[in-house]
GROMACS .gro file of C-alpha atoms in nm:
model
  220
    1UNK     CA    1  -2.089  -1.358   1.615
    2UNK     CA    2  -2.056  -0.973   1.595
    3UNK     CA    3  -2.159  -0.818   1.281
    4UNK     CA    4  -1.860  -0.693   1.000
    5UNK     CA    5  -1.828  -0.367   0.989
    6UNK     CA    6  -1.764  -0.389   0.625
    7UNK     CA    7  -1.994  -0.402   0.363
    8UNK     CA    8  -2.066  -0.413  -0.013
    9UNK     CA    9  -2.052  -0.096  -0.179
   10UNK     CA   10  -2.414   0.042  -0.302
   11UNK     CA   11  -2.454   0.048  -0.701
   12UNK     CA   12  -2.408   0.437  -0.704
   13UNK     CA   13  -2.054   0.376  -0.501
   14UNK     CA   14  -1.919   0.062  -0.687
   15UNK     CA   15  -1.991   0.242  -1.020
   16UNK     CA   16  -1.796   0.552  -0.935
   17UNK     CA   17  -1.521   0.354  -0.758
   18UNK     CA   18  -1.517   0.071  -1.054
   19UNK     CA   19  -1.496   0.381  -1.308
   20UNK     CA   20  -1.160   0.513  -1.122
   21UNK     CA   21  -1.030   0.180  -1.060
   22UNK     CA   22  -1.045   0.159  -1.461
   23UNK     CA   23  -1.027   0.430  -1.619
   24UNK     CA   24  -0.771   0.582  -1.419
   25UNK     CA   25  -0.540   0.381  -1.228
   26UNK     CA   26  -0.537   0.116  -1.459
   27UNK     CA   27  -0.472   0.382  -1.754
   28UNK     CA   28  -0.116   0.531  -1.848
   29UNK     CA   29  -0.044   0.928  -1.700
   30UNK     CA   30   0.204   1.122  -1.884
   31UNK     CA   31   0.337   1.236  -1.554
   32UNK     CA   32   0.360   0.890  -1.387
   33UNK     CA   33   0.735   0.909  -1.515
   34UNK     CA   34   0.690   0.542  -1.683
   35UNK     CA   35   0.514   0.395  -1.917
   36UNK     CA   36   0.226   0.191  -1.859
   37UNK     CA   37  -0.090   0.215  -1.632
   38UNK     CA   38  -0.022   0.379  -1.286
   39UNK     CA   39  -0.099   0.078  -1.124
   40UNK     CA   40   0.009  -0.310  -1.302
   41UNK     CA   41  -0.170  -0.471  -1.002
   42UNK     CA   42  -0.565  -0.393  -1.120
   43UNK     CA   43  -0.546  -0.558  -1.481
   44UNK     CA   44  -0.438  -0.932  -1.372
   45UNK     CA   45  -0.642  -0.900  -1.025
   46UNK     CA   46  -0.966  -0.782  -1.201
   47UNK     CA   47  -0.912  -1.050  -1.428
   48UNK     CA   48  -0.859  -1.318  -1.161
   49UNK     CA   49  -1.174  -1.146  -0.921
   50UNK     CA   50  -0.900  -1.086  -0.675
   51UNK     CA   51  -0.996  -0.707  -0.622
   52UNK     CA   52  -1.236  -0.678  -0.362
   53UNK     CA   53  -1.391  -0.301  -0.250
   54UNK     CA   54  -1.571  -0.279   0.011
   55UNK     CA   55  -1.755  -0.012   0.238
   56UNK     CA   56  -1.680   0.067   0.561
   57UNK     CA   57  -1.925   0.374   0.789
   58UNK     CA   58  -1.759   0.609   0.960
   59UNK     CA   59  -1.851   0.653   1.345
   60UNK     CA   60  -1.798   0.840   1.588
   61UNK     CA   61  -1.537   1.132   1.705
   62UNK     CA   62  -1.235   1.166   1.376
   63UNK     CA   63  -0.960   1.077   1.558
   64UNK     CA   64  -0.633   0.904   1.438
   65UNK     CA   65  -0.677   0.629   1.721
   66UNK     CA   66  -0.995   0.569   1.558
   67UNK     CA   67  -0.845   0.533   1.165
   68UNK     CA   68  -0.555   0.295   1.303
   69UNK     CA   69  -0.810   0.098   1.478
   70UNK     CA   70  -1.031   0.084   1.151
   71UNK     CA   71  -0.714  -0.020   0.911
   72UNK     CA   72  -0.594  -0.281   1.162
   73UNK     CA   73  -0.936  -0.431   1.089
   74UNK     CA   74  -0.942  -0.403   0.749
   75UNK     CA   75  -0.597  -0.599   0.705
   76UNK     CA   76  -0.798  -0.851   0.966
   77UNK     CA   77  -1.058  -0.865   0.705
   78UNK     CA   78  -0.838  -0.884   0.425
   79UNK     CA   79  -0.661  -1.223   0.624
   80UNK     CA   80  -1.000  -1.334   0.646
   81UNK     CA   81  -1.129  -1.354   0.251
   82UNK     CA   82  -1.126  -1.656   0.082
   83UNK     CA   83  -0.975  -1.580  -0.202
   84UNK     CA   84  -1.100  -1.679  -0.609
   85UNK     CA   85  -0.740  -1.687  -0.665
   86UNK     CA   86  -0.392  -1.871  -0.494
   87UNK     CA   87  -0.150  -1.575  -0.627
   88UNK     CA   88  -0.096  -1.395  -0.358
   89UNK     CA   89   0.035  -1.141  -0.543
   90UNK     CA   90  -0.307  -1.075  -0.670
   91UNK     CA   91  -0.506  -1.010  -0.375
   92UNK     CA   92  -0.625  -0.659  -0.318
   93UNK     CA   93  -0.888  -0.497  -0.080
   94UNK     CA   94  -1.001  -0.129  -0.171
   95UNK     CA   95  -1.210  -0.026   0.194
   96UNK     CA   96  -1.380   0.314   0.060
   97UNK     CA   97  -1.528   0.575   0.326
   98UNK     CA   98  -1.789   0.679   0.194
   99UNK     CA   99  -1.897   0.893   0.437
  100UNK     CA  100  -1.608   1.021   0.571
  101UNK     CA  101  -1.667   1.396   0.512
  102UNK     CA  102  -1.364   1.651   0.371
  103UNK     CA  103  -1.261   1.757   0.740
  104UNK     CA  104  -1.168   1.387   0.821
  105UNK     CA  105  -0.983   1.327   0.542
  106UNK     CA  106  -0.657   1.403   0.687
  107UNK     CA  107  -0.745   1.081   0.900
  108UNK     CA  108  -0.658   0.895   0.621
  109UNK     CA  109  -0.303   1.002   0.559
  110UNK     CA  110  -0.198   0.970   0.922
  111UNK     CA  111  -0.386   0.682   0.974
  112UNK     CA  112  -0.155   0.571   0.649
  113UNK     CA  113   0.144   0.709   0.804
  114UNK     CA  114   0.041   0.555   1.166
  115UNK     CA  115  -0.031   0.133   1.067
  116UNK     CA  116   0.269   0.142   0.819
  117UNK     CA  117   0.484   0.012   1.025
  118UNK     CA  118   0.247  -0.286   1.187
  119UNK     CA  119   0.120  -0.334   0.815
  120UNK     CA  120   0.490  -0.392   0.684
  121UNK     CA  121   0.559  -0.648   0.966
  122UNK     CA  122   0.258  -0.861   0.855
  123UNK     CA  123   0.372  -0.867   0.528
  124UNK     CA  124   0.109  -0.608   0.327
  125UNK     CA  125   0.113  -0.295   0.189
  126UNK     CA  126  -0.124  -0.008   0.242
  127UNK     CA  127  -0.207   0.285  -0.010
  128UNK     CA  128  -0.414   0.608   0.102
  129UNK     CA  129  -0.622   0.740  -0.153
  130UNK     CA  130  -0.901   1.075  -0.124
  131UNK     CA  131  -1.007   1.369  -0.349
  132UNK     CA  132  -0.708   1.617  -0.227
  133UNK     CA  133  -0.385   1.347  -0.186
  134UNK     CA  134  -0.050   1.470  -0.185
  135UNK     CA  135   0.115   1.137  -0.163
  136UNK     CA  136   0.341   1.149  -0.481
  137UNK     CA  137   0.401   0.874  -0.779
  138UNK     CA  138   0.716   0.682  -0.687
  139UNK     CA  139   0.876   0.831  -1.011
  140UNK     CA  140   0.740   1.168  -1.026
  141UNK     CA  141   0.692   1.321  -0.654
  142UNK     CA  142   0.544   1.620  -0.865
  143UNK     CA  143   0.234   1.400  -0.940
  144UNK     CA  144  -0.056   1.307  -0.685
  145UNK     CA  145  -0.136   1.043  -0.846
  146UNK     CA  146  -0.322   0.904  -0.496
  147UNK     CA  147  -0.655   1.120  -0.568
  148UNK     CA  148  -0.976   0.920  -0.605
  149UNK     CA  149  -1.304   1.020  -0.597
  150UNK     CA  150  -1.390   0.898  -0.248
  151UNK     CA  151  -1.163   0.886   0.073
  152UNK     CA  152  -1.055   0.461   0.088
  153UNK     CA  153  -0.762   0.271   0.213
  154UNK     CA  154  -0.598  -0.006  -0.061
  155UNK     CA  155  -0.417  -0.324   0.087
  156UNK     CA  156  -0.269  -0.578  -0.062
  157UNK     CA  157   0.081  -0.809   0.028
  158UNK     CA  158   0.393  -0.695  -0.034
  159UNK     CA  159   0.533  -0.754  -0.389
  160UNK     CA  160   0.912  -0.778  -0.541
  161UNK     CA  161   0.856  -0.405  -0.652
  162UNK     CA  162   0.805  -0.250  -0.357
  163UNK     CA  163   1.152  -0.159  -0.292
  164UNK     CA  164   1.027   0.164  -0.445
  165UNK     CA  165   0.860   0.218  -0.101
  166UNK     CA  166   1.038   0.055   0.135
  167UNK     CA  167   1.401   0.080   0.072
  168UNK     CA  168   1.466   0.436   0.312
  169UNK     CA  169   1.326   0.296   0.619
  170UNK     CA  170   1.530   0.053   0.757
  171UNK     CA  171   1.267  -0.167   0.961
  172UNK     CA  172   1.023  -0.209   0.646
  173UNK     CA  173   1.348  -0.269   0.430
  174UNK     CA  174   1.412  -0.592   0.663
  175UNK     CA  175   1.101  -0.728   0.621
  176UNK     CA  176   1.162  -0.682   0.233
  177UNK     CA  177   1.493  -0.823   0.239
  178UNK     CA  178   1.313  -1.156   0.437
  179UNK     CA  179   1.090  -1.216   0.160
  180UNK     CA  180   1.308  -1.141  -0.162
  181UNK     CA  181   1.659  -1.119  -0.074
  182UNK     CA  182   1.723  -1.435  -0.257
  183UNK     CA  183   1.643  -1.309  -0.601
  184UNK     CA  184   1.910  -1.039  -0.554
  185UNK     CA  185   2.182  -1.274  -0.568
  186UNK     CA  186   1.994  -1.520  -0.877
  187UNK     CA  187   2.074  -1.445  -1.208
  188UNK     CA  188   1.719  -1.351  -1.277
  189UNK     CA  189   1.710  -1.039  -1.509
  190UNK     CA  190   1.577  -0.704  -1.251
  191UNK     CA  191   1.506  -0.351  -1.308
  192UNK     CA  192   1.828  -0.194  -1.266
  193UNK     CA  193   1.683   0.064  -1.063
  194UNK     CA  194   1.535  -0.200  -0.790
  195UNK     CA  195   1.909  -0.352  -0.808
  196UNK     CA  196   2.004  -0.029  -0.725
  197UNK     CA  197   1.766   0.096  -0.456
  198UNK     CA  198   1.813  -0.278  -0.323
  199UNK     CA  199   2.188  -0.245  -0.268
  200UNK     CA  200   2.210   0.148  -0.128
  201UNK     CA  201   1.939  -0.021   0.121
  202UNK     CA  202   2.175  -0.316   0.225
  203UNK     CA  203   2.480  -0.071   0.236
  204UNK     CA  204   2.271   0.193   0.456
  205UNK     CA  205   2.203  -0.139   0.691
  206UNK     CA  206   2.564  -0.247   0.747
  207UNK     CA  207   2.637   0.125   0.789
  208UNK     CA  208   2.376   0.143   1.056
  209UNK     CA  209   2.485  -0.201   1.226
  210UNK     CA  210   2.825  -0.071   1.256
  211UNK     CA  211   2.736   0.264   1.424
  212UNK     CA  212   2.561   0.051   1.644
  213UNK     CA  213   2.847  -0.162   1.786
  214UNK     CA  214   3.108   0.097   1.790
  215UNK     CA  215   2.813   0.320   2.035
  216UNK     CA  216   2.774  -0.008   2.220
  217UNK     CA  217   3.182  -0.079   2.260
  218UNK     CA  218   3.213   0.294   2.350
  219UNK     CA  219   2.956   0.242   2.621
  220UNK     CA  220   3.077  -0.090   2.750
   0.00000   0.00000   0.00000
């Protein structure tokens, strides 16, 4: 059996990662444009010792083939955990590189950008995370509120709120719309804002669907 190429952090890393996880994204910002901690996930998944971090070396040349082929394997590794907990919804792997220096990471934004789409189709979500992160807050794109201390790579599955990030591409909005369609048409009581994003997305579909035949009938 061929070794994992992940690892437990060392104490000087899982102190420094556990003190961000914390103290920052599970702590209200007063730019985050909401109330509450920038991230609901870490309080409930801390408590049910569903947040896993782990370490991953860097090797070899930094290119983007090379961070694709790395988060394809973590979301393999995240499949593979036996779980402390049976929510789902719970579940998160932090993969921190450590020793990824400042020129490489740009790898982990396009390597972000570059495994969306696979990631989506299996169901999870991925967040990028390093020192100098533009990636915006859903509600503020003013704020970076991706910086950490350390360049990592966040998975978990996909959740009922992330319409936020999936409703303006069309192919991740499908594989939302598998999953939680249903509870668009209950009469459970939703953010009006996800009803909202929820519907422009199903209207932008048909739209699509419909410039699609009339091409095709022009063409046939």
């Amino acid at each position: 059996m061929s070794k994992s190429k992940f690892s437990p952090l060392d104490a000087d890393l899982e102190k420094r990662v556990s003190d961000w996880l914390e103290n920052y994204v599970n702590a209200p910002h007063p730019d985050l444009g909401r109330d509450g901690p920038i991230c609901p996930f870490i309080e409930p998944a801390l408590r049910a010792d569903s947040l896993f971090t782990v370490s991953r070396d860097w090797e070899g040349a930094y290119t983007l083939e090379a961070m694709v082929t790395a988060i394809e394997e973590a979301q393999d590794h995240f499949r593979s955990i036996d779980w402390p907990s049976r929510n789902t919804t719970l579940h998160g792997l932090v993969v921190v590189f450590g020793n990824l220096p400042r020129a490489g990471w740009w790898l982990i934004d396009e390597g972000h950008r570059a495994a969306k789409d696979a990631a989506v189709a299996r169901g999870l979500m991925l967040g990028q995370f390093h020192p100098e992160c533009e990636a915006p807050a859903a509600r503020n794109p003013l704020f970076p509120v991706n910086r950490s201390p350390y360049p990592m790579i966040a998975i978990r599955n996909m959740a009922f709120h992330d319409i936020l990030f999936l409703h303006d591409n069309p192919d991740w909005f499908e594989q939302y719309r598998k999953r939680y369609d249903r509870y668009y048409s209950a009469t459970a009581r939703i953010d009006p804002r996800f009803t909202a994003l929820f519907e422009e997305a199903v209207a932008a579909s048909r739209a699509g669907q419909a410039a699609h035949q009339e091409t095709a009938e022009h063409r046939g």
